[in-house]
Short mmCIF file of C-alpha atoms in Angstrom, two decimals:
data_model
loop_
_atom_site.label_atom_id
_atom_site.label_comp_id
_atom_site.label_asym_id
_atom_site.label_seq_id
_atom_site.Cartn_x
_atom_site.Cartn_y
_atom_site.Cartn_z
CA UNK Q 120 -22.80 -1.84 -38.16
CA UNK Q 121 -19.40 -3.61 -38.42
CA UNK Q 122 -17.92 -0.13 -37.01
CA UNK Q 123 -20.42 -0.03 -34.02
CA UNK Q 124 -19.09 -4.21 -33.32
CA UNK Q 125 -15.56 -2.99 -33.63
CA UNK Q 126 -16.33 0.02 -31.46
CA UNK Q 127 -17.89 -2.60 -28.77
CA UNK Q 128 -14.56 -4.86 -29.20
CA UNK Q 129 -12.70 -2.45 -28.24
CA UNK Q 130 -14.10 -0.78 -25.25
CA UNK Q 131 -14.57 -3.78 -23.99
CA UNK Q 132 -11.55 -5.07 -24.73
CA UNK Q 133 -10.05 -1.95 -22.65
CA UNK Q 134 -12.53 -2.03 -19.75
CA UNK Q 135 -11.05 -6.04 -19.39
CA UNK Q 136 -7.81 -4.91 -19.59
CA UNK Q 137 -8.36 -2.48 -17.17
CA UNK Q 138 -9.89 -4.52 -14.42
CA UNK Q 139 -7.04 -6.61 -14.55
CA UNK Q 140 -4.96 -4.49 -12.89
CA UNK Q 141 -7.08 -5.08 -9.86
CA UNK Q 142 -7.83 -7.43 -7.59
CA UNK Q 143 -10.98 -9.57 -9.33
CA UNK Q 144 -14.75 -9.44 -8.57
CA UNK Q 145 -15.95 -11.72 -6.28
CA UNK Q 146 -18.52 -14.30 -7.81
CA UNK Q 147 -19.98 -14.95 -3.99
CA UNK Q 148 -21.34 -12.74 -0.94
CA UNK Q 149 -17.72 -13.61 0.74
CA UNK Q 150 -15.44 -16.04 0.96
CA UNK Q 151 -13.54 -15.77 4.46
CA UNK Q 152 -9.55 -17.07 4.12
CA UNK Q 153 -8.44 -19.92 5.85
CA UNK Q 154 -5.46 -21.93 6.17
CA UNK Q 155 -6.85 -25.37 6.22
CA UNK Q 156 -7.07 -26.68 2.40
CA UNK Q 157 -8.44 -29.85 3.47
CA UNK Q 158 -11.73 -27.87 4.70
CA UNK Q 159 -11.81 -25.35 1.65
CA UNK Q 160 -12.05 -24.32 -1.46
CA UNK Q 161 -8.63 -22.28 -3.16
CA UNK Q 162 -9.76 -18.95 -4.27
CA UNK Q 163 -8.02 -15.81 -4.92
CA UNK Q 164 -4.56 -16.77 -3.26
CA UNK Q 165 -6.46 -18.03 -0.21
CA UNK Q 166 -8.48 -20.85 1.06
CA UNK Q 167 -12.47 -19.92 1.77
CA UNK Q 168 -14.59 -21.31 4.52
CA UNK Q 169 -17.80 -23.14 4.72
CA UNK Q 170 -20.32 -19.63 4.40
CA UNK Q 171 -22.32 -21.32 6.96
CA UNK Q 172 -19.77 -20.97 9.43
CA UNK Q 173 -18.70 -17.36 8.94
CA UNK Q 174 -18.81 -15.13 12.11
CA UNK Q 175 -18.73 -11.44 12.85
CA UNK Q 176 -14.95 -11.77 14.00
CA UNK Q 177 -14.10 -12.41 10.57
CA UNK Q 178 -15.13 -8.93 9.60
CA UNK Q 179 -13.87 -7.34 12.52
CA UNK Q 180 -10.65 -5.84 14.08
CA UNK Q 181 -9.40 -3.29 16.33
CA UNK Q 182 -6.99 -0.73 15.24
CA UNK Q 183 -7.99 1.99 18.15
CA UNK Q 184 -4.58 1.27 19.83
CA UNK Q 185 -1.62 3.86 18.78
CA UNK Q 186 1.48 2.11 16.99
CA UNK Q 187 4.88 2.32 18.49
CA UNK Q 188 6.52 5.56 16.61
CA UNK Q 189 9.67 5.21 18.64
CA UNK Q 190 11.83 3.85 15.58
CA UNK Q 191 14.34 5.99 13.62
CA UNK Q 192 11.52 6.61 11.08
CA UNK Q 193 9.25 8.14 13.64
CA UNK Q 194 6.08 6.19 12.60
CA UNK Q 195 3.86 3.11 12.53
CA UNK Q 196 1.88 2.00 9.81
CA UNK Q 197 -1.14 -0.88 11.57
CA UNK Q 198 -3.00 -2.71 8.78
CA UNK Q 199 -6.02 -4.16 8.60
CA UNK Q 200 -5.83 -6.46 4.99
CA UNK Q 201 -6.88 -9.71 4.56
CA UNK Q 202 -4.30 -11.20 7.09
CA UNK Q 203 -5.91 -9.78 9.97
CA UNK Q 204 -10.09 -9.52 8.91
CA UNK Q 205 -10.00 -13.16 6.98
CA UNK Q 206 -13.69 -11.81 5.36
CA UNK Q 207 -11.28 -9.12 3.22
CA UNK Q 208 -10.70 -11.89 0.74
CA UNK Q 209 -11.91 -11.24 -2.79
CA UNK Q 210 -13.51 -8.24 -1.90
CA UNK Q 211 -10.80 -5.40 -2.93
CA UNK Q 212 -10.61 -3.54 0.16
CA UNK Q 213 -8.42 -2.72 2.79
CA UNK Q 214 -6.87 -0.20 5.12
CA UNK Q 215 -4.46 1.40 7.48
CA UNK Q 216 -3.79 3.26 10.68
CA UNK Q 217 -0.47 5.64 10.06
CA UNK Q 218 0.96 6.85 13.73
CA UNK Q 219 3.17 9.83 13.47
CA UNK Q 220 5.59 11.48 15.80
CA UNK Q 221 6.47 14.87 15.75
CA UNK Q 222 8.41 15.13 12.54
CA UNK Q 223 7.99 11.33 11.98
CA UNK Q 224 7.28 9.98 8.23
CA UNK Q 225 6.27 7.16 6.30
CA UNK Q 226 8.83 6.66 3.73
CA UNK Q 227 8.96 6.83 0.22
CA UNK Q 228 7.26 3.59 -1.18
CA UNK Q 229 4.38 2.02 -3.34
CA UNK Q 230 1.74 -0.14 -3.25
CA UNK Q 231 1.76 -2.19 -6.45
CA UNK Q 232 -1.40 -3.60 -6.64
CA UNK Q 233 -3.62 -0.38 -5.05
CA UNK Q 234 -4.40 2.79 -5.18
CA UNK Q 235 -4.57 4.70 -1.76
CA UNK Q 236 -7.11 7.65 -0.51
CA UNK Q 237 -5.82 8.76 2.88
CA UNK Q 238 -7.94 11.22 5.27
CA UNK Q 239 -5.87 13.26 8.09
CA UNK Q 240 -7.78 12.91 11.75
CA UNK Q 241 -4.95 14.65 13.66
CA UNK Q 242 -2.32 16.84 12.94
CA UNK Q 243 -0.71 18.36 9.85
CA UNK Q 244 1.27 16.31 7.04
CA UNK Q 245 3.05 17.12 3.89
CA UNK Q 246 2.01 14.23 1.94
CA UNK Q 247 3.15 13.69 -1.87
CA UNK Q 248 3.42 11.20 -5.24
CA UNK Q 249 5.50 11.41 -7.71
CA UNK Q 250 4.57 10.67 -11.46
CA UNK Q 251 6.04 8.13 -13.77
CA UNK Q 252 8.79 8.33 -15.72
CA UNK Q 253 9.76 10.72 -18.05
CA UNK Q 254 8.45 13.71 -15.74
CA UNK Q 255 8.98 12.30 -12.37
CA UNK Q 256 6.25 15.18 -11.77
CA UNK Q 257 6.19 15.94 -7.86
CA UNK Q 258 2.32 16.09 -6.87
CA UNK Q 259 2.24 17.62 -3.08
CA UNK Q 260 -0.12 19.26 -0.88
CA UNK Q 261 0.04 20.01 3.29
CA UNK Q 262 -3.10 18.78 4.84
CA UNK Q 263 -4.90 19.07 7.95
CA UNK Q 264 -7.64 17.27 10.27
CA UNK Q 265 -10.61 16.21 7.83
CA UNK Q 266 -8.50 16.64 4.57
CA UNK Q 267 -8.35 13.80 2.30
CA UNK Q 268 -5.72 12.88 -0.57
CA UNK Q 269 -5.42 10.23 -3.47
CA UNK Q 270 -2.12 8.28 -4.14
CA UNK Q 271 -2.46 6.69 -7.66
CA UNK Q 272 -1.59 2.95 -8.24
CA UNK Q 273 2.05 1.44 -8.42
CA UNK Q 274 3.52 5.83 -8.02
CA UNK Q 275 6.15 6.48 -4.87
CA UNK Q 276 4.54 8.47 -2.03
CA UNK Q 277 5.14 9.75 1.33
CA UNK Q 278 3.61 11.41 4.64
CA UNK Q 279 5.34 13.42 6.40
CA UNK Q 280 4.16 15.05 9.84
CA UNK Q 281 5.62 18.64 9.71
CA UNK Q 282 3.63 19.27 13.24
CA UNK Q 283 5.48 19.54 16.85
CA UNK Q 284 2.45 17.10 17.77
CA UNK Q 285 1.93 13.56 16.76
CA UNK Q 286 -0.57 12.89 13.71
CA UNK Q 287 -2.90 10.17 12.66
CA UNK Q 288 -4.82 9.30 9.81
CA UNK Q 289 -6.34 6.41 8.07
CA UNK Q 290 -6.03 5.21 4.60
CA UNK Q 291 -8.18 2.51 2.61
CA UNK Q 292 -6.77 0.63 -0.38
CA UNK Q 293 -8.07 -0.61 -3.34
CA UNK Q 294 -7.17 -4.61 -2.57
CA UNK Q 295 -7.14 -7.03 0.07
CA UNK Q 296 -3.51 -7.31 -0.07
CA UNK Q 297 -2.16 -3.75 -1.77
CA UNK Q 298 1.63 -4.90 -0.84
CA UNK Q 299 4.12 -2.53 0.09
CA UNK Q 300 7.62 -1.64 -1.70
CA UNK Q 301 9.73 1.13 1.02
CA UNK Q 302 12.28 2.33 -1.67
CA UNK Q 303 15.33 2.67 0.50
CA UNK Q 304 14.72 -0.65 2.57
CA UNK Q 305 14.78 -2.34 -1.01
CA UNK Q 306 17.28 -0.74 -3.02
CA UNK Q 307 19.55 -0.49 0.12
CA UNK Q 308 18.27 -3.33 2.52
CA UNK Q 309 18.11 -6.24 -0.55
CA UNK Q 310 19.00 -9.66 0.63
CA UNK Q 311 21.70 -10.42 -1.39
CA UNK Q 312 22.63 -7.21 -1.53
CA UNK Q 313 22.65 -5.21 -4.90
CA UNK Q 314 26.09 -4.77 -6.41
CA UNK Q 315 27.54 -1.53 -4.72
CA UNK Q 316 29.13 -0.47 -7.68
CA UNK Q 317 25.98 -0.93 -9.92
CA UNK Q 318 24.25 1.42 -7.46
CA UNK Q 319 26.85 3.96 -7.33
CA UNK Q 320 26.52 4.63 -11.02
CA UNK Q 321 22.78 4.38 -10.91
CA UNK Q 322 22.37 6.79 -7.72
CA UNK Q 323 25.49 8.89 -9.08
CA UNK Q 324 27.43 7.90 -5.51
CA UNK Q 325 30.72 7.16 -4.39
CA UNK Q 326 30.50 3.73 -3.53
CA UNK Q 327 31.73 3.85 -0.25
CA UNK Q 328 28.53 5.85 0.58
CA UNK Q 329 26.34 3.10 -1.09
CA UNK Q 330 27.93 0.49 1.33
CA UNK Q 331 27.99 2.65 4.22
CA UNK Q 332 24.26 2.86 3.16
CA UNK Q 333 23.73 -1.04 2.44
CA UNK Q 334 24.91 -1.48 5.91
CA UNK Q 335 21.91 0.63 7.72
CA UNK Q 336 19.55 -1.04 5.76
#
């Protein structure tokens, strides 16, 4: 009996620990952000409104318009997270329109708080994660219209459109707020910068190519 309690500890003790690393349940049908504390109640990193006053615009928006890919990435990434559908808050979910141009890509980066499942509607992208340290295991796969991928929690991943056309595709997230971390803009582009000379040994660079770096980010 005592091994069946200890059993019980533990898996729930994991299954806690686990949820954790995710944004928490919500304990109501919704709780639609704010910004006015004196006419609501703090929850989950944002204020919530009076129920009785929600409306469908707060669980609505419009992503049908293209983004702007004319940028030196080629690309445009148009979320829809808690800061533009205020009825997102609490409830875990969110998501994104990607824009490609021909050979456009989203850039190396992370989401640390969600995991990502991305579905291709047009056009043909080289898409990719890389595991965790000590592997650094490249995981990578060309899809095509209707194909779907998964990029795990917290790993680096790209998209890359390898078509002569422009692609799109959509991606949801596991949180209302997933974050984003683009490698180079924050190794490179860090305001103060990052010692030059601590990044040349970690990158293995000269350092004048770390500053000549640090000054297009």
């Amino acid at each position: 009996m005592k091994g069946l309690i200890l059993q019980a500890f533990v898996l729930l003790a994991l299954a806690s620990s686990f949820a954790s690393a995710f944004d928490p349940s919500p304990l109501q049908d919704f709780c639609v952000a704010i910004d006015d504390p004196l006419n609501g109640v703090f929850v989950n990193g944002k204020f919530c409104k009076d129920p009785k006053l929600a409306k469908a615009e707060d669980f609505s928006y419009s992503v049908k318009m293209p983004g702007d890919t004319n940028n030196p990435v080629g690309s445009s990434v148009t979320p829809a997270n808690v800061d533009q559908i205020p009825g997102l808050n609490t409830l875990g979910i969110s998501a994104v329109r990607i824009d490609f141009a021909p050979y456009g890509q989203n850039a190396p980066h992370t989401h640390p708080r969600a995991t990502e499942i991305l579905v291709v509607l047009e056009g043909t992208l080289l898409v990719g994660f890389v595991t965790s340290n000590p592997n650094n295991t490249l995981i990578s796969k060309v899809l095509n219209k209707g194909d779907v991928f998964v990029f795990p929690i917290g790993l680096i991943h790209f998209q890359f459109n390898i078509g002569k056309t422009n692609a799109l595709a959509f991606a949801s997230l596991s949180s209302q707020n997933p974050g984003v971390i683009t490698i180079a803009n924050a190794v490179f582009g860090s305001d103060p910068p990052i010692n030059p000379d601590f990044l040349a040994k970690a990158f293995m660079l000269d350092v004048n190519v770390v500053k000549d770096l640090q000054k297009k980010f």
